[in-house]
Amino acid sequence: MTIGKMMKHKEMMKHPELRQYLPETLWLTPLGALQMLRSHSSVFIKPNHGSGGVGIIRVKRKRNHYEVRYGQKHKYVSSDSVYKAIQSYQKPSQRYLVQRGLRLAEYNGSIFDIRVYMQKPYSKWTISGMVARVAAPNRYVTNYRKGGHGEPLNKVLSNLFKNNKRKVNDSLNRMTKLSSIIAETLNKRHSGIRELGIDFGIEKNGRLWIIEANTRPGHKLFTHLPDKTMLLKIRKNKQLIRKLYY
């Protein structure tokens, strides 16, 4: 089941507890993109139905110009040309949204975010795995298809919070609670969902954000972990879901 990013964002925005964790997200228009760039130093342009980090454009405000980057390609343009530069990397068949950029925390010099893998083989949602997604060097997306790799989440959070166990546990507990709320919120409108990949971002100051929720999540990142417990649980639940519902 594929549901557009904007629809999921709007559904999550309606929940009072989730709202504060969602970065500003609008449909892409020339005015909307420029207004957001005036408020934030960077924005991400995403295809509404994209996955795996494919098609994501980053625009960064510099001192007197903008850097528009798409994968390894980039252009430096003035504010008058920024929307034209964005359009040059877009697919005409796609509708795009613009999302406030986050100053993601780093692990070993690369940005990272967090994937929470949720499944519903029976009547209740369960967290089958949590993993840190570390971007390839100098990349601005963390996805596996774009060179990202999985690292044990506890290790990465301990590194970020300088071995402060309370901060690590607080982050894990908050993500666990928010993941349950997200799953229940989206499931109310879309009863056929049985798997969710929820992506969280943590900024350098420890601030937590919900980046997005994916209804067709990949689980390759879990193959990178030395402990295969989560991977085996995901695969077992996948088999159950296939057997019971498809």
mmCIF file of C-alpha atoms in Angstrom:
data_model
loop_
_atom_site.group_PDB
_atom_site.id
_atom_site.type_symbol
_atom_site.label_atom_id
_atom_site.label_comp_id
_atom_site.label_asym_id
_atom_site.label_seq_id
_atom_site.Cartn_x
_atom_site.Cartn_y
_atom_site.Cartn_z
ATOM 1 C CA MET A 1 0.000 0.000 0.000
ATOM 2 C CA THR A 2 1.488 3.351 -1.034
ATOM 3 C CA ILE A 3 0.179 6.538 0.548
ATOM 4 C CA GLY A 4 1.601 9.927 -0.425
ATOM 5 C CA LYS A 5 3.974 11.659 1.984
ATOM 6 C CA MET A 6 1.737 14.735 2.235
ATOM 7 C CA MET A 7 -1.349 12.717 3.166
ATOM 8 C CA LYS A 8 0.564 10.942 5.962
ATOM 9 C CA HIS A 9 2.013 14.259 7.150
ATOM 10 C CA LYS A 10 -1.447 15.856 7.338
ATOM 11 C CA GLU A 11 -2.888 12.865 9.196
ATOM 12 C CA MET A 12 -0.062 12.974 11.754
ATOM 13 C CA MET A 13 -0.429 16.761 12.109
ATOM 14 C CA LYS A 14 -3.977 16.247 13.379
ATOM 15 C CA HIS A 15 -2.665 14.392 16.447
ATOM 16 C CA PRO A 16 -1.756 16.919 19.187
ATOM 17 C CA GLU A 17 1.128 14.808 20.526
ATOM 18 C CA LEU A 18 2.759 14.294 17.120
ATOM 19 C CA ARG A 19 2.405 17.870 15.833
ATOM 20 C CA GLN A 20 5.350 19.298 17.785
ATOM 21 C CA TYR A 21 7.719 16.678 16.299
ATOM 22 C CA LEU A 22 6.844 17.265 12.625
ATOM 23 C CA PRO A 23 9.051 19.638 10.595
ATOM 24 C CA GLU A 24 7.216 22.239 8.524
ATOM 25 C CA THR A 25 6.114 20.614 5.255
ATOM 26 C CA LEU A 26 4.269 22.246 2.311
ATOM 27 C CA TRP A 27 3.422 21.452 -1.286
ATOM 28 C CA LEU A 28 6.234 22.777 -3.466
ATOM 29 C CA THR A 29 5.433 26.130 -5.091
ATOM 30 C CA PRO A 30 7.848 28.923 -6.116
ATOM 31 C CA LEU A 31 6.608 31.123 -3.256
ATOM 32 C CA GLY A 32 6.511 28.303 -0.668
ATOM 33 C CA ALA A 33 10.094 27.225 -1.397
ATOM 34 C CA LEU A 34 11.470 30.767 -1.077
ATOM 35 C CA GLN A 35 9.478 31.549 2.062
ATOM 36 C CA MET A 36 10.774 28.412 3.752
ATOM 37 C CA LEU A 37 14.353 29.222 2.718
ATOM 38 C CA ARG A 38 14.009 32.633 4.342
ATOM 39 C CA SER A 39 13.001 30.945 7.628
ATOM 40 C CA HIS A 40 15.412 27.985 7.501
ATOM 41 C CA SER A 41 18.985 27.595 6.255
ATOM 42 C CA SER A 42 18.116 24.488 4.215
ATOM 43 C CA VAL A 43 15.102 22.669 2.753
ATOM 44 C CA PHE A 44 14.528 19.266 1.209
ATOM 45 C CA ILE A 45 12.401 18.839 -1.909
ATOM 46 C CA LYS A 46 10.874 15.335 -1.980
ATOM 47 C CA PRO A 47 8.672 13.497 -4.481
ATOM 48 C CA ASN A 48 5.299 12.837 -2.848
ATOM 49 C CA HIS A 49 5.472 9.165 -3.813
ATOM 50 C CA GLY A 50 9.250 8.679 -3.681
ATOM 51 C CA SER A 51 11.076 6.045 -1.636
ATOM 52 C CA GLY A 52 14.631 4.952 -0.895
ATOM 53 C CA GLY A 53 15.897 8.543 -0.955
ATOM 54 C CA VAL A 54 15.377 8.689 -4.742
ATOM 55 C CA GLY A 55 14.627 12.111 -6.231
ATOM 56 C CA ILE A 56 15.424 14.175 -3.112
ATOM 57 C CA ILE A 57 16.819 17.661 -3.788
ATOM 58 C CA ARG A 58 18.516 19.727 -1.085
ATOM 59 C CA VAL A 59 18.618 23.532 -1.197
ATOM 60 C CA LYS A 60 20.995 25.291 1.180
ATOM 61 C CA ARG A 61 21.125 29.037 1.796
ATOM 62 C CA LYS A 62 24.657 30.411 1.695
ATOM 63 C CA ARG A 63 25.743 34.003 2.403
ATOM 64 C CA ASN A 64 24.633 35.545 -0.921
ATOM 65 C CA HIS A 65 23.491 32.562 -3.000
ATOM 66 C CA TYR A 66 21.859 29.127 -2.820
ATOM 67 C CA GLU A 67 23.320 25.660 -3.356
ATOM 68 C CA VAL A 68 20.856 23.338 -5.119
ATOM 69 C CA ARG A 69 22.065 19.745 -4.856
ATOM 70 C CA TYR A 70 20.742 16.560 -6.423
ATOM 71 C CA GLY A 71 22.849 13.493 -5.623
ATOM 72 C CA GLN A 72 26.389 14.377 -6.691
ATOM 73 C CA LYS A 73 25.224 17.226 -8.986
ATOM 74 C CA HIS A 74 24.926 20.759 -7.694
ATOM 75 C CA LYS A 75 24.369 24.350 -8.852
ATOM 76 C CA TYR A 76 25.054 27.683 -7.176
ATOM 77 C CA VAL A 77 22.314 30.196 -7.991
ATOM 78 C CA SER A 78 20.772 33.489 -6.881
ATOM 79 C CA SER A 79 17.328 33.732 -5.258
ATOM 80 C CA ASP A 80 15.876 34.708 -8.674
ATOM 81 C CA SER A 81 17.060 31.413 -10.194
ATOM 82 C CA VAL A 82 16.604 29.014 -7.284
ATOM 83 C CA TYR A 83 13.190 27.676 -8.341
ATOM 84 C CA LYS A 84 14.354 27.185 -11.923
ATOM 85 C CA ALA A 85 17.345 25.203 -10.615
ATOM 86 C CA ILE A 86 15.014 23.032 -8.489
ATOM 87 C CA GLN A 87 12.817 22.378 -11.539
ATOM 88 C CA SER A 88 15.826 21.252 -13.585
ATOM 89 C CA TYR A 89 16.181 18.227 -11.253
ATOM 90 C CA GLN A 90 12.477 17.410 -10.973
ATOM 91 C CA LYS A 91 10.528 14.762 -12.881
ATOM 92 C CA PRO A 92 7.525 16.376 -14.619
ATOM 93 C CA SER A 93 5.326 13.368 -13.767
ATOM 94 C CA GLN A 94 5.877 13.787 -10.005
ATOM 95 C CA ARG A 95 4.308 16.104 -7.472
ATOM 96 C CA TYR A 96 6.780 17.427 -4.875
ATOM 97 C CA LEU A 97 6.715 18.772 -1.350
ATOM 98 C CA VAL A 98 9.189 20.999 0.458
ATOM 99 C CA GLN A 99 10.287 20.197 4.014
ATOM 100 C CA ARG A 100 12.311 22.211 6.448
ATOM 101 C CA GLY A 101 15.891 20.927 6.627
ATOM 102 C CA LEU A 102 17.224 19.535 9.906
ATOM 103 C CA ARG A 103 20.727 19.879 11.344
ATOM 104 C CA LEU A 104 21.096 16.138 11.857
ATOM 105 C CA ALA A 105 23.558 14.809 14.398
ATOM 106 C CA GLU A 106 26.604 12.939 13.080
ATOM 107 C CA TYR A 107 28.289 9.632 13.742
ATOM 108 C CA ASN A 108 31.922 9.241 12.639
ATOM 109 C CA GLY A 109 31.600 12.400 10.516
ATOM 110 C CA SER A 110 28.419 11.387 8.642
ATOM 111 C CA ILE A 111 24.840 12.377 9.393
ATOM 112 C CA PHE A 112 22.486 9.750 10.761
ATOM 113 C CA ASP A 113 18.802 9.232 11.409
ATOM 114 C CA ILE A 114 16.807 6.382 12.931
ATOM 115 C CA ARG A 115 14.564 3.750 11.361
ATOM 116 C CA VAL A 116 11.930 2.141 13.607
ATOM 117 C CA TYR A 117 10.491 -0.953 11.904
ATOM 118 C CA MET A 118 6.919 -1.680 12.996
ATOM 119 C CA GLN A 119 4.762 -4.680 12.091
ATOM 120 C CA LYS A 120 1.227 -5.840 12.816
ATOM 121 C CA PRO A 121 1.024 -9.595 12.191
ATOM 122 C CA TYR A 122 -1.979 -9.920 14.517
ATOM 123 C CA SER A 123 -4.171 -7.287 16.201
ATOM 124 C CA LYS A 124 -1.472 -5.135 17.807
ATOM 125 C CA TRP A 125 1.466 -3.172 16.435
ATOM 126 C CA THR A 126 4.907 -4.264 17.581
ATOM 127 C CA ILE A 127 8.373 -2.751 17.129
ATOM 128 C CA SER A 128 10.424 -5.423 15.380
ATOM 129 C CA GLY A 129 13.611 -3.385 15.091
ATOM 130 C CA MET A 130 15.336 -0.038 15.650
ATOM 131 C CA VAL A 131 18.513 0.908 13.805
ATOM 132 C CA ALA A 132 20.644 3.999 13.162
ATOM 133 C CA ARG A 133 20.963 4.810 9.439
ATOM 134 C CA VAL A 134 24.352 6.398 8.809
ATOM 135 C CA ALA A 135 24.828 8.238 5.522
ATOM 136 C CA ALA A 136 27.710 7.540 3.170
ATOM 137 C CA PRO A 137 30.478 10.196 3.470
ATOM 138 C CA ASN A 138 29.376 13.634 2.196
ATOM 139 C CA ARG A 139 25.838 12.436 1.385
ATOM 140 C CA TYR A 140 22.739 14.269 2.617
ATOM 141 C CA VAL A 141 20.422 11.227 2.661
ATOM 142 C CA THR A 142 20.880 8.140 4.825
ATOM 143 C CA ASN A 143 18.984 5.560 2.749
ATOM 144 C CA TYR A 144 20.474 2.150 2.028
ATOM 145 C CA ARG A 145 20.005 2.680 -1.733
ATOM 146 C CA LYS A 146 22.110 5.843 -1.477
ATOM 147 C CA GLY A 147 25.025 4.166 0.292
ATOM 148 C CA GLY A 148 23.734 4.430 3.878
ATOM 149 C CA HIS A 149 24.474 1.637 6.333
ATOM 150 C CA GLY A 150 23.009 0.383 9.601
ATOM 151 C CA GLU A 151 24.675 0.732 12.998
ATOM 152 C CA PRO A 152 23.428 -0.455 16.424
ATOM 153 C CA LEU A 153 21.219 2.355 17.726
ATOM 154 C CA ASN A 154 22.423 2.154 21.339
ATOM 155 C CA LYS A 155 26.038 2.579 20.212
ATOM 156 C CA VAL A 156 25.223 5.628 18.050
ATOM 157 C CA LEU A 157 23.052 7.313 20.705
ATOM 158 C CA SER A 158 25.675 6.641 23.408
ATOM 159 C CA ASN A 159 28.214 8.349 21.153
ATOM 160 C CA LEU A 160 25.882 11.339 20.594
ATOM 161 C CA PHE A 161 24.979 11.742 24.278
ATOM 162 C CA LYS A 162 28.528 11.031 25.525
ATOM 163 C CA ASN A 163 27.515 7.809 27.341
ATOM 164 C CA ASN A 164 24.731 9.551 29.285
ATOM 165 C CA LYS A 165 22.444 6.535 29.830
ATOM 166 C CA ARG A 166 19.475 8.634 30.960
ATOM 167 C CA LYS A 167 19.490 10.675 27.733
ATOM 168 C CA VAL A 168 19.860 7.515 25.622
ATOM 169 C CA ASN A 169 16.929 5.827 27.404
ATOM 170 C CA ASP A 170 14.781 8.979 27.223
ATOM 171 C CA SER A 171 15.294 9.108 23.442
ATOM 172 C CA LEU A 172 14.527 5.401 22.994
ATOM 173 C CA ASN A 173 11.397 5.635 25.152
ATOM 174 C CA ARG A 174 10.122 8.715 23.331
ATOM 175 C CA MET A 175 10.638 7.111 19.900
ATOM 176 C CA THR A 176 8.898 3.942 21.098
ATOM 177 C CA LYS A 177 5.891 5.922 22.343
ATOM 178 C CA LEU A 178 5.685 8.139 19.237
ATOM 179 C CA SER A 179 5.991 5.126 16.911
ATOM 180 C CA SER A 180 2.940 3.523 18.545
ATOM 181 C CA ILE A 181 0.929 6.736 18.194
ATOM 182 C CA ILE A 182 1.969 7.111 14.524
ATOM 183 C CA ALA A 183 1.013 3.497 13.725
ATOM 184 C CA GLU A 184 -2.408 3.808 15.380
ATOM 185 C CA THR A 185 -3.050 7.226 13.797
ATOM 186 C CA LEU A 186 -2.281 6.074 10.242
ATOM 187 C CA ASN A 187 -4.021 2.723 10.739
ATOM 188 C CA LYS A 188 -7.315 4.473 11.543
ATOM 189 C CA ARG A 189 -7.449 5.888 8.020
ATOM 190 C CA HIS A 190 -5.654 3.028 6.240
ATOM 191 C CA SER A 191 -6.758 -0.263 7.770
ATOM 192 C CA GLY A 192 -4.685 -2.404 5.381
ATOM 193 C CA ILE A 193 -1.302 -1.238 6.714
ATOM 194 C CA ARG A 194 0.663 -4.090 8.312
ATOM 195 C CA GLU A 195 4.208 -2.660 8.186
ATOM 196 C CA LEU A 196 5.635 0.787 8.816
ATOM 197 C CA GLY A 197 9.156 2.193 8.664
ATOM 198 C CA ILE A 198 9.181 5.325 10.820
ATOM 199 C CA ASP A 199 12.142 7.651 10.362
ATOM 200 C CA PHE A 200 13.251 9.924 13.186
ATOM 201 C CA GLY A 201 15.902 12.619 13.031
ATOM 202 C CA ILE A 202 17.925 13.868 15.996
ATOM 203 C CA GLU A 203 19.561 17.273 15.675
ATOM 204 C CA LYS A 204 22.982 18.045 17.123
ATOM 205 C CA ASN A 205 21.315 19.606 20.190
ATOM 206 C CA GLY A 206 19.355 16.385 20.872
ATOM 207 C CA ARG A 207 16.011 17.669 19.495
ATOM 208 C CA LEU A 208 13.907 14.814 18.102
ATOM 209 C CA TRP A 209 11.884 15.048 14.864
ATOM 210 C CA ILE A 210 9.581 12.730 12.905
ATOM 211 C CA ILE A 211 10.910 12.799 9.329
ATOM 212 C CA GLU A 212 8.318 10.480 7.767
ATOM 213 C CA ALA A 213 6.489 7.148 7.948
ATOM 214 C CA ASN A 214 6.912 4.645 5.101
ATOM 215 C CA THR A 215 4.213 2.080 4.318
ATOM 216 C CA ARG A 216 6.556 -0.103 2.223
ATOM 217 C CA PRO A 217 9.723 -0.116 4.336
ATOM 218 C CA GLY A 218 12.955 -1.840 3.369
ATOM 219 C CA HIS A 219 14.845 -3.838 6.007
ATOM 220 C CA LYS A 220 18.293 -4.283 4.400
ATOM 221 C CA LEU A 221 19.887 -2.006 7.036
ATOM 222 C CA PHE A 222 19.234 -4.668 9.675
ATOM 223 C CA THR A 223 21.493 -7.092 7.763
ATOM 224 C CA HIS A 224 24.439 -4.809 8.682
ATOM 225 C CA LEU A 225 23.989 -5.353 12.430
ATOM 226 C CA PRO A 226 26.196 -7.945 14.145
ATOM 227 C CA ASP A 227 23.215 -9.129 16.221
ATOM 228 C CA LYS A 228 20.644 -10.688 13.840
ATOM 229 C CA THR A 229 17.776 -10.865 16.397
ATOM 230 C CA MET A 230 15.856 -7.916 14.900
ATOM 231 C CA LEU A 231 16.425 -9.097 11.322
ATOM 232 C CA LEU A 232 15.049 -12.561 12.155
ATOM 233 C CA LYS A 233 12.013 -11.048 13.905
ATOM 234 C CA ILE A 234 11.247 -8.809 10.888
ATOM 235 C CA ARG A 235 11.518 -11.761 8.483
ATOM 236 C CA LYS A 236 9.387 -14.003 10.695
ATOM 237 C CA ASN A 237 6.648 -11.360 10.952
ATOM 238 C CA LYS A 238 6.817 -10.730 7.193
ATOM 239 C CA GLN A 239 6.110 -14.423 6.578
ATOM 240 C CA LEU A 240 3.208 -14.332 9.040
ATOM 241 C CA ILE A 241 1.717 -11.233 7.384
ATOM 242 C CA ARG A 242 2.003 -12.803 3.925
ATOM 243 C CA LYS A 243 0.436 -16.039 5.133
ATOM 244 C CA LEU A 244 -2.453 -14.406 7.020
ATOM 245 C CA TYR A 245 -3.384 -11.494 4.769
ATOM 246 C CA TYR A 246 -2.169 -12.045 1.189
#
